[in-house]
Short mmCIF file of C-alpha atoms and ligand atoms in Angstrom, two decimals:
data_model
loop_
_atom_site.label_atom_id
_atom_site.label_comp_id
_atom_site.label_asym_id
_atom_site.label_seq_id
_atom_site.Cartn_x
_atom_site.Cartn_y
_atom_site.Cartn_z
CA MET A 1298 -91.00 60.43 -31.81
CA GLY A 1299 -93.21 58.26 -29.60
CA PRO A 1300 -94.16 59.33 -26.01
CA ASP A 1301 -91.74 56.84 -24.45
CA LEU A 1302 -88.93 58.49 -26.24
CA GLN A 1303 -89.98 61.99 -25.23
CA THR A 1304 -90.35 61.17 -21.50
CA THR A 1305 -86.69 59.77 -21.55
CA SER A 1306 -84.97 62.20 -23.61
CA PRO A 1307 -82.48 63.98 -21.31
CA ARG A 1308 -82.61 67.60 -20.26
CA ILE A 1309 -79.98 69.99 -21.23
CA ILE A 1310 -79.27 72.31 -18.44
CA LEU A 1311 -76.80 75.23 -18.73
CA HIS A 1312 -75.17 76.71 -15.45
CA ILE A 1313 -73.25 79.91 -15.57
CA ASP A 1314 -71.03 81.36 -12.82
CA MET A 1315 -69.06 84.57 -13.46
CA ASP A 1316 -65.10 84.35 -12.73
CA SER A 1317 -64.02 86.16 -9.59
CA PHE A 1318 -67.05 88.17 -9.86
CA TYR A 1319 -66.46 91.47 -7.75
CA ALA A 1320 -62.84 91.58 -8.40
CA SER A 1321 -63.35 91.33 -12.30
CA VAL A 1322 -65.82 93.92 -12.17
CA GLU A 1323 -63.27 96.26 -10.29
CA MET A 1324 -60.65 95.30 -12.91
CA GLN A 1325 -63.06 96.21 -15.65
CA VAL A 1326 -63.66 99.67 -14.27
CA ARG A 1327 -60.06 100.44 -13.20
CA HIS A 1328 -57.76 99.45 -16.04
CA GLU A 1329 -54.67 100.19 -13.69
CA ILE A 1330 -55.37 96.97 -11.47
CA ARG A 1331 -55.92 94.65 -14.54
CA GLY A 1332 -53.88 91.49 -14.32
CA LYS A 1333 -52.86 92.24 -10.74
CA PRO A 1334 -53.59 90.40 -7.42
CA VAL A 1335 -56.92 92.30 -6.36
CA VAL A 1336 -58.77 91.51 -3.05
CA ILE A 1337 -62.14 92.57 -2.30
CA GLY A 1338 -63.07 92.68 1.27
CA ALA A 1339 -62.45 94.33 4.70
CA ASP A 1340 -59.75 97.00 5.16
CA PRO A 1341 -56.51 94.99 5.81
CA LYS A 1342 -55.20 97.95 7.99
CA ASN A 1343 -51.62 96.81 7.43
CA GLY A 1344 -52.30 93.25 8.61
CA LYS A 1345 -54.39 94.39 11.78
CA GLY A 1346 -57.78 94.56 10.05
CA ARG A 1347 -60.66 92.26 10.95
CA GLY A 1348 -63.16 90.84 8.81
CA VAL A 1349 -62.95 88.65 5.75
CA VAL A 1350 -62.12 88.47 1.83
CA ALA A 1351 -65.39 88.65 -0.07
CA THR A 1352 -63.23 87.36 -3.19
CA CYS A 1353 -60.14 87.98 -5.05
CA SER A 1354 -58.68 87.96 -8.72
CA TYR A 1355 -57.31 84.81 -9.90
CA GLU A 1356 -53.84 86.54 -9.66
CA ALA A 1357 -54.38 86.96 -5.99
CA ARG A 1358 -55.46 83.31 -5.71
CA SER A 1359 -51.97 82.08 -6.86
CA PHE A 1360 -50.90 83.59 -3.54
CA GLY A 1361 -53.24 81.28 -1.55
CA ILE A 1362 -55.72 83.93 -1.01
CA ARG A 1363 -59.37 82.67 -0.85
CA SER A 1364 -62.97 83.89 -0.28
CA ALA A 1365 -64.06 84.01 3.44
CA MET A 1366 -60.20 84.00 4.67
CA PRO A 1367 -59.53 86.58 7.27
CA ILE A 1368 -58.32 89.72 5.55
CA SER A 1369 -55.14 89.94 7.86
CA GLN A 1370 -54.08 86.43 6.52
CA ALA A 1371 -54.70 87.74 3.04
CA PHE A 1372 -52.43 90.76 3.76
CA SER A 1373 -49.72 88.44 5.04
CA LEU A 1374 -49.86 86.15 1.96
CA CYS A 1375 -49.65 89.09 -0.49
CA PRO A 1376 -49.09 92.48 1.17
CA HIS A 1377 -48.63 94.45 -2.27
CA ALA A 1378 -52.18 93.38 -3.63
CA PHE A 1379 -54.79 95.79 -4.28
CA PHE A 1380 -57.14 95.77 -1.45
CA LEU A 1381 -60.52 97.29 -2.26
CA PRO A 1382 -63.84 97.54 -0.36
CA PRO A 1383 -66.76 95.92 -2.17
CA ASP A 1384 -68.93 98.25 -4.10
CA LEU A 1385 -72.10 96.34 -3.93
CA ASN A 1386 -74.26 98.70 -6.06
CA LEU A 1387 -71.92 98.37 -8.87
CA TYR A 1388 -71.73 94.75 -8.78
CA ALA A 1389 -75.61 94.50 -8.48
CA LYS A 1390 -75.89 96.80 -11.46
CA MET A 1391 -73.32 94.48 -13.56
CA SER A 1392 -75.22 91.45 -12.31
CA SER A 1393 -78.66 92.63 -13.68
CA GLU A 1394 -77.13 93.47 -17.04
CA ILE A 1395 -75.78 89.87 -17.24
CA MET A 1396 -79.03 88.32 -16.09
CA THR A 1397 -80.85 90.49 -18.69
CA CYS A 1398 -78.57 89.31 -21.36
CA LEU A 1399 -79.24 85.63 -20.21
CA ARG A 1400 -82.90 86.18 -20.14
CA SER A 1401 -82.89 87.46 -23.50
CA TYR A 1402 -82.37 83.91 -25.09
CA GLY A 1403 -85.77 83.14 -24.21
CA PHE A 1404 -85.05 79.67 -22.26
CA LEU A 1405 -86.53 79.03 -18.91
CA PHE A 1406 -84.22 80.97 -16.48
CA GLN A 1407 -83.19 80.94 -13.09
CA GLN A 1408 -80.81 83.37 -11.21
CA VAL A 1409 -79.41 81.65 -8.10
CA SER A 1410 -77.10 84.39 -6.85
CA ILE A 1411 -75.41 87.67 -7.74
CA ASP A 1412 -73.14 85.97 -10.20
CA GLU A 1413 -74.91 82.54 -11.22
CA ALA A 1414 -77.79 81.24 -13.21
CA PHE A 1415 -79.38 78.31 -14.83
CA LEU A 1416 -80.80 77.98 -18.25
CA ASP A 1417 -82.89 75.06 -19.47
CA LEU A 1418 -81.76 74.45 -22.84
CA SER A 1419 -83.89 71.27 -23.43
CA PRO A 1420 -85.76 72.76 -26.46
CA LEU A 1421 -82.44 72.91 -28.49
CA GLY A 1422 -82.66 69.27 -28.62
CA SER A 1423 -78.80 68.33 -28.68
CA PHE A 1424 -75.88 68.89 -26.52
CA SER A 1425 -73.88 70.05 -29.62
CA ALA A 1426 -76.34 72.85 -30.31
CA ALA A 1427 -76.12 73.61 -26.47
CA ARG A 1428 -72.30 73.72 -26.85
CA ILE A 1429 -72.57 76.42 -29.52
CA LEU A 1430 -74.96 78.50 -27.62
CA ALA A 1431 -72.95 78.38 -24.48
CA GLY A 1432 -70.12 79.84 -26.52
CA GLU A 1433 -72.25 82.36 -27.90
CA ILE A 1434 -73.21 83.51 -24.54
CA LYS A 1435 -69.55 83.67 -23.23
CA ILE A 1436 -68.79 85.83 -26.17
CA SER A 1437 -71.67 88.18 -25.57
CA ILE A 1438 -70.91 88.74 -22.05
CA ARG A 1439 -67.02 89.36 -22.71
CA THR A 1440 -68.22 91.83 -25.72
CA ALA A 1441 -70.87 93.66 -23.79
CA MET A 1442 -69.24 93.83 -20.38
CA GLY A 1443 -65.65 92.80 -20.57
CA LEU A 1444 -66.26 90.01 -18.06
CA SER A 1445 -65.38 86.23 -18.25
CA CYS A 1446 -67.48 83.47 -17.07
CA SER A 1447 -67.52 79.64 -16.92
CA ILE A 1448 -70.41 77.43 -18.06
CA GLY A 1449 -71.38 73.95 -17.53
CA VAL A 1450 -73.97 72.10 -19.58
CA ALA A 1451 -75.29 68.92 -18.23
CA PRO A 1452 -78.37 66.83 -17.66
CA THR A 1453 -79.15 67.94 -14.19
CA LYS A 1454 -78.87 71.31 -12.38
CA ILE A 1455 -76.21 69.84 -9.86
CA VAL A 1456 -73.93 68.30 -12.55
CA ALA A 1457 -74.27 71.48 -14.66
CA LYS A 1458 -73.26 73.36 -11.44
CA ILE A 1459 -70.19 71.17 -10.80
CA ALA A 1460 -69.37 71.29 -14.39
CA SER A 1461 -69.14 75.08 -14.46
CA ASP A 1462 -66.71 74.94 -11.62
CA PHE A 1463 -64.56 72.16 -13.42
CA GLN A 1464 -62.37 74.47 -15.60
CA LYS A 1465 -62.45 77.95 -14.14
CA PRO A 1466 -61.80 80.51 -15.12
CA ASP A 1467 -63.16 80.98 -18.58
CA GLY A 1468 -64.08 77.43 -18.96
CA LEU A 1469 -66.74 75.56 -20.83
CA THR A 1470 -67.63 72.09 -19.77
CA ILE A 1471 -70.12 69.83 -21.38
CA VAL A 1472 -71.25 66.62 -19.63
CA GLU A 1473 -73.37 64.52 -21.86
CA PRO A 1474 -75.64 61.78 -20.15
CA GLU A 1475 -73.78 58.99 -20.80
CA GLN A 1476 -70.50 60.95 -19.39
CA ALA A 1477 -72.08 61.81 -16.12
CA ALA A 1478 -71.09 58.89 -13.95
CA SER A 1479 -67.42 59.05 -15.11
CA PHE A 1480 -67.33 62.89 -14.90
CA LEU A 1481 -68.42 62.79 -11.28
CA ALA A 1482 -66.64 59.66 -10.00
CA PRO A 1483 -63.08 60.87 -9.57
CA LEU A 1484 -64.03 64.35 -8.20
CA PRO A 1485 -63.55 64.98 -4.55
CA VAL A 1486 -66.69 65.24 -2.55
CA ARG A 1487 -65.89 68.81 -1.70
CA LYS A 1488 -66.90 69.63 -5.34
CA ILE A 1489 -70.69 68.86 -4.29
CA PRO A 1490 -72.39 72.23 -3.57
CA GLY A 1491 -73.00 72.61 0.00
CA ILE A 1492 -70.06 70.26 1.03
CA GLY A 1493 -67.51 72.41 2.77
CA LYS A 1494 -64.35 71.50 4.65
CA LYS A 1495 -66.01 70.14 7.68
CA SER A 1496 -68.51 67.83 5.97
CA GLU A 1497 -65.88 66.74 3.69
CA GLN A 1498 -63.72 65.68 6.89
CA ASP A 1499 -66.79 63.87 8.03
CA LEU A 1500 -67.00 61.92 4.88
CA ASN A 1501 -63.29 61.26 4.53
CA ARG A 1502 -63.53 59.75 8.13
CA ILE A 1503 -65.74 57.10 6.91
CA GLY A 1504 -63.42 56.33 3.92
CA ILE A 1505 -65.62 58.45 1.38
CA ARG A 1506 -63.23 60.74 -0.57
CA SER A 1507 -64.53 60.82 -4.19
CA ILE A 1508 -67.99 61.30 -5.52
CA GLY A 1509 -67.58 57.80 -6.71
CA ASP A 1510 -67.08 56.48 -3.15
CA LEU A 1511 -70.12 58.26 -2.16
CA ALA A 1512 -72.12 56.82 -4.87
CA ALA A 1513 -70.92 53.21 -3.91
CA TYR A 1514 -71.55 53.79 -0.09
CA ASP A 1515 -74.67 52.26 1.63
CA VAL A 1516 -77.20 54.96 1.65
CA ARG A 1517 -78.91 53.61 4.97
CA ARG A 1518 -75.51 54.19 6.53
CA LEU A 1519 -75.53 57.74 5.15
CA ILE A 1520 -78.74 58.57 6.32
CA ALA A 1521 -77.86 57.21 9.87
CA ARG A 1522 -75.02 59.38 9.87
CA PHE A 1523 -76.14 62.71 8.32
CA GLY A 1524 -80.00 62.39 8.66
CA ARG A 1525 -82.01 63.57 5.53
CA GLY A 1526 -79.03 65.17 4.03
CA GLY A 1527 -77.42 61.74 3.80
CA ASN A 1528 -80.12 60.75 1.28
CA ALA A 1529 -79.63 63.87 -0.71
CA LEU A 1530 -75.97 63.61 -0.81
CA HIS A 1531 -76.17 60.02 -2.07
CA GLU A 1532 -78.68 60.96 -4.89
CA VAL A 1533 -76.18 63.74 -6.00
CA ALA A 1534 -73.38 61.22 -6.03
CA LEU A 1535 -75.52 58.93 -8.42
CA GLY A 1536 -76.24 61.99 -10.62
CA ILE A 1537 -79.97 61.90 -9.70
CA ASP A 1538 -81.58 65.26 -9.61
CA GLU A 1539 -85.04 66.01 -10.86
CA SER A 1540 -84.99 69.66 -9.67
CA GLU A 1541 -86.11 71.96 -12.35
CA VAL A 1542 -85.14 75.53 -13.59
CA LYS A 1543 -87.54 77.62 -11.90
CA GLU A 1544 -88.61 81.01 -13.01
CA ARG A 1545 -89.15 83.48 -10.06
CA ASP A 1546 -92.22 85.55 -9.93
CA GLY A 1547 -90.74 88.53 -8.10
CA MET A 1548 -88.77 88.47 -5.05
CA LYS A 1549 -90.40 87.10 -1.97
CA SER A 1550 -87.30 87.40 0.28
CA VAL A 1551 -83.71 88.65 0.27
CA SER A 1552 -80.82 87.06 2.07
CA ARG A 1553 -77.25 86.98 2.83
CA GLU A 1554 -75.06 84.39 4.42
CA THR A 1555 -71.34 84.00 5.37
CA THR A 1556 -69.34 80.75 5.90
CA PHE A 1557 -66.51 81.13 8.41
CA GLU A 1558 -63.18 80.17 7.32
CA GLN A 1559 -62.79 78.38 10.56
CA ASP A 1560 -65.80 77.32 12.89
CA THR A 1561 -65.95 79.62 15.67
CA ASP A 1562 -67.74 79.90 19.11
CA ASP A 1563 -66.80 83.60 19.77
CA LEU A 1564 -69.95 85.62 20.12
CA SER A 1565 -68.25 88.94 19.29
CA THR A 1566 -66.73 87.81 16.01
CA VAL A 1567 -70.25 86.28 14.98
CA GLY A 1568 -71.75 89.57 16.03
CA ASN A 1569 -69.62 91.70 14.02
CA VAL A 1570 -70.20 89.44 10.95
CA MET A 1571 -73.71 89.80 11.51
CA ASP A 1572 -73.43 93.57 11.49
CA THR A 1573 -71.71 93.39 8.09
CA LEU A 1574 -74.58 91.15 6.62
CA VAL A 1575 -76.90 93.72 7.93
CA GLU A 1576 -74.95 96.63 6.27
CA ASP A 1577 -74.85 94.77 3.01
CA MET A 1578 -78.47 93.91 2.84
CA HIS A 1579 -79.76 97.13 4.13
CA ARG A 1580 -77.88 98.89 1.25
CA ASP A 1581 -79.76 96.57 -1.24
CA LEU A 1582 -83.05 97.09 0.43
CA SER A 1583 -82.96 100.87 0.43
CA ASP A 1584 -81.72 100.88 -3.22
CA GLU A 1585 -84.96 98.98 -4.18
CA GLU A 1586 -87.06 100.85 -1.63
CA ILE A 1587 -88.18 97.56 0.04
CA ARG A 1588 -89.83 97.66 3.61
CA PHE A 1589 -90.15 94.46 5.08
CA ARG A 1590 -91.71 92.94 8.46
CA THR A 1591 -90.04 89.57 8.91
CA ILE A 1592 -86.39 88.97 9.82
CA THR A 1593 -84.77 85.67 10.05
CA VAL A 1594 -81.42 84.46 11.28
CA LYS A 1595 -79.80 81.21 10.57
CA ILE A 1596 -76.89 79.49 12.24
CA ARG A 1597 -75.24 76.33 11.09
CA TYR A 1598 -73.20 74.55 13.35
CA GLU A 1599 -70.41 72.11 12.74
CA GLY A 1600 -71.71 69.42 10.62
CA PHE A 1601 -75.13 69.73 8.98
CA VAL A 1602 -77.17 71.17 11.92
CA THR A 1603 -78.99 74.39 11.15
CA LYS A 1604 -81.14 76.34 13.15
CA THR A 1605 -83.28 79.41 12.32
CA ARG A 1606 -85.20 82.04 14.46
CA ALA A 1607 -87.62 84.63 12.99
CA LYS A 1608 -89.27 87.61 14.24
CA THR A 1609 -92.25 89.40 12.56
CA LEU A 1610 -92.46 93.10 13.36
CA MET A 1611 -95.92 94.98 14.04
CA HIS A 1612 -95.24 97.14 11.02
CA TYR A 1613 -93.29 97.29 8.03
CA THR A 1614 -89.94 99.01 8.10
CA ASP A 1615 -86.99 99.95 6.14
CA SER A 1616 -84.84 100.98 9.19
CA LYS A 1617 -81.40 99.77 9.48
CA ARG A 1618 -81.45 100.12 13.30
CA THR A 1619 -84.38 97.85 13.66
CA LEU A 1620 -82.74 95.35 11.20
CA ARG A 1621 -79.60 95.25 13.19
CA SER A 1622 -81.17 95.15 16.62
CA SER A 1623 -83.57 92.30 15.40
CA ALA A 1624 -80.81 90.27 14.05
CA GLN A 1625 -78.55 90.68 17.10
CA ASP A 1626 -81.53 89.50 19.31
CA LEU A 1627 -82.30 86.52 17.15
CA LEU A 1628 -78.54 85.78 17.24
CA GLN A 1629 -78.28 85.79 20.84
CA GLY A 1630 -81.65 83.79 21.15
CA LEU A 1631 -79.99 80.99 18.97
CA TRP A 1632 -76.70 81.21 20.60
CA GLY A 1633 -75.78 77.92 22.16
CA GLY A 1634 -72.11 78.22 22.76
CA LYS A 1635 -71.44 75.48 20.01
CA ARG A 1636 -68.90 76.13 17.17
CA ILE A 1637 -70.57 77.78 14.23
CA ARG A 1638 -69.76 77.45 10.51
CA LEU A 1639 -72.09 79.80 8.87
CA ILE A 1640 -74.59 82.51 9.67
CA GLY A 1641 -77.41 83.94 7.53
CA LEU A 1642 -79.93 86.77 7.54
CA ARG A 1643 -82.97 87.06 5.68
CA VAL A 1644 -85.88 89.68 5.31
CA SER A 1645 -89.16 88.69 3.89
CA ALA A 1646 -93.01 89.72 4.11
CA PHE A 1647 -92.37 92.62 1.69
CA GLU A 1648 -94.88 95.59 1.76
CA LYS A 1649 -97.20 94.75 -1.34
CA ASN A 1650 -95.85 96.51 -4.27
CA ASP A 1651 -95.34 94.41 -7.33
CA ALA A 1652 -93.24 96.89 -9.13
CA ARG A 1653 -90.87 96.96 -6.37
CA GLN A 1654 -90.71 93.17 -5.83
CA THR A 1655 -89.69 92.64 -9.41
CA THR A 1656 -87.10 94.85 -9.66
CA LEU A 1657 -84.66 93.07 -7.31
CA ASP A 1658 -83.60 90.37 -9.53
CA GLY A 1659 -82.96 87.62 -7.39
CA SER A 1660 -79.34 88.49 -6.18
CA GLY A 1661 -78.48 86.69 -2.89
CA SER A 1662 -81.86 85.16 -2.54
CA GLN A 1663 -82.38 82.65 -0.02
CA ASP A 1664 -82.92 80.07 -2.49
CA THR A 1665 -79.36 79.52 -2.89
CA PHE A 1666 -78.21 76.22 -4.55
CA SER A 1667 -76.52 74.68 -1.57
CA SER A 1668 -79.03 75.78 1.04
CA MET A 1669 -81.90 74.62 -1.29
CA ARG A 1670 -80.29 70.96 -1.36
CA PHE A 1671 -79.09 70.50 2.26
CA LYS A 1672 -81.15 72.72 4.31
CA LYS A 1673 -82.24 70.83 7.40
CA ASP A 1674 -84.35 73.37 9.30
N1 DCP B 3158 -68.97 86.41 -2.10
C1 DCP B 3158 -68.66 86.87 -0.86
N2 DCP B 3158 -68.40 86.21 0.02
C2 DCP B 3158 -68.11 84.85 -0.04
C3 DCP B 3158 -68.31 84.16 -1.28
C4 DCP B 3158 -68.46 85.16 -2.36
O1 DCP B 3158 -68.86 88.27 -0.60
N3 DCP B 3158 -67.84 83.95 0.92
C5 DCP B 3158 -69.19 87.23 -3.25
C6 DCP B 3158 -67.92 87.78 -4.11
C7 DCP B 3158 -67.97 87.03 -5.36
C8 DCP B 3158 -69.38 86.73 -5.41
O2 DCP B 3158 -70.12 86.59 -4.23
O3 DCP B 3158 -67.30 87.59 -6.14
C9 DCP B 3158 -69.57 85.40 -6.37
O4 DCP B 3158 -69.32 84.19 -5.66
P1 DCP B 3158 -68.51 83.18 -6.25
O5 DCP B 3158 -68.50 81.81 -5.23
O6 DCP B 3158 -69.14 82.86 -7.63
O7 DCP B 3158 -66.94 83.51 -6.48
P2 DCP B 3158 -66.21 84.49 -7.43
O8 DCP B 3158 -67.21 84.71 -8.69
O9 DCP B 3158 -65.66 85.54 -6.89
O10 DCP B 3158 -65.08 83.44 -8.12
P3 DCP B 3158 -65.33 82.25 -8.99
O11 DCP B 3158 -64.43 82.53 -10.18
O12 DCP B 3158 -64.49 81.07 -8.11
O13 DCP B 3158 -66.67 81.91 -9.13
MG1 MG B 3159 -68.45 83.12 -9.61
#
């Protein structure tokens, strides 16, 4: 094979995403709730509860329940569902078992969230070999952990991610290079990672409904409307994505974010959600004995505009009180009274201790797929 052929040979990227992850783990450990509507999230308090759904089983989804929906709404859609509080330690443990299994295949590996990862299968040399390996991965995770997952295999990371979502749950979708354009074209733009309800509406308003519409749209007009994000979006639609599967060398930060089901400008609601992020994050940090010095809060307003504000403490700390008060101060400082669609919290600048840093294997890292692509800060 000459050098030309080598440089043009397509990459083979696998993306794996666990099905209804928290709910599936619960159904795995509690046999009595298997096959039932299961909702993981805040306490519904007979319909009066505040807070949101983290995730729910596919049985619960058939009642219309979704992630990030107010728990009170979930309760009215299906009062007889099993409502459970998240057991984040358990999910983190299952996640690291899954990630260890995926790493063991020996390909370049990147975990992107608690339940998803990429493998670069290019060394296999063919999509048919990749299909066989993907099938083996599905079987081994089911056998070892009793959990189902969905896998996409494609020439780029973004197409692989869209493909893993294509036939959920328990899906396997292979998109060969010559099929990529026809695979993407009919899908609604909402299928692009990072495009939520609001961005979808913005795109619909200018006549863009499908990814094919987006690909055909004049990129200069997209940039005029959405800034740098417009160019990134156009490239995604064209199937252009050079980003590589990146191994991480130890954790540099830990983060959490929440997208509101409906944009909100109510500071007390946002403050309560921030407290939940603090609780979740602090639990993981203490499990890993991580001490940190920098706290960053992110707010994404309606549309793509995102602002962050950070604070670096004089000393390393692992105090929840410090984390909470810093996060609330930063939130107040960023508050502009505008409607918000997402808030995030990140801690970084960890105390030097390599053993500690490598143990937290990337779950909830700030380098999530969508923020990586469309971050404007
Ligand atoms: N999660 C959360 N809050 C959200 C979204 C997700 O706490 N708004 C948590 C619960 C999920 C886990 O992250 O189980 C993984 O997120 P996914 O988006 O992959 O959702 P699921 O795995 O639950 O379902 P799917 O089968 O659609 O992947
Ligand atoms: Mg998932």
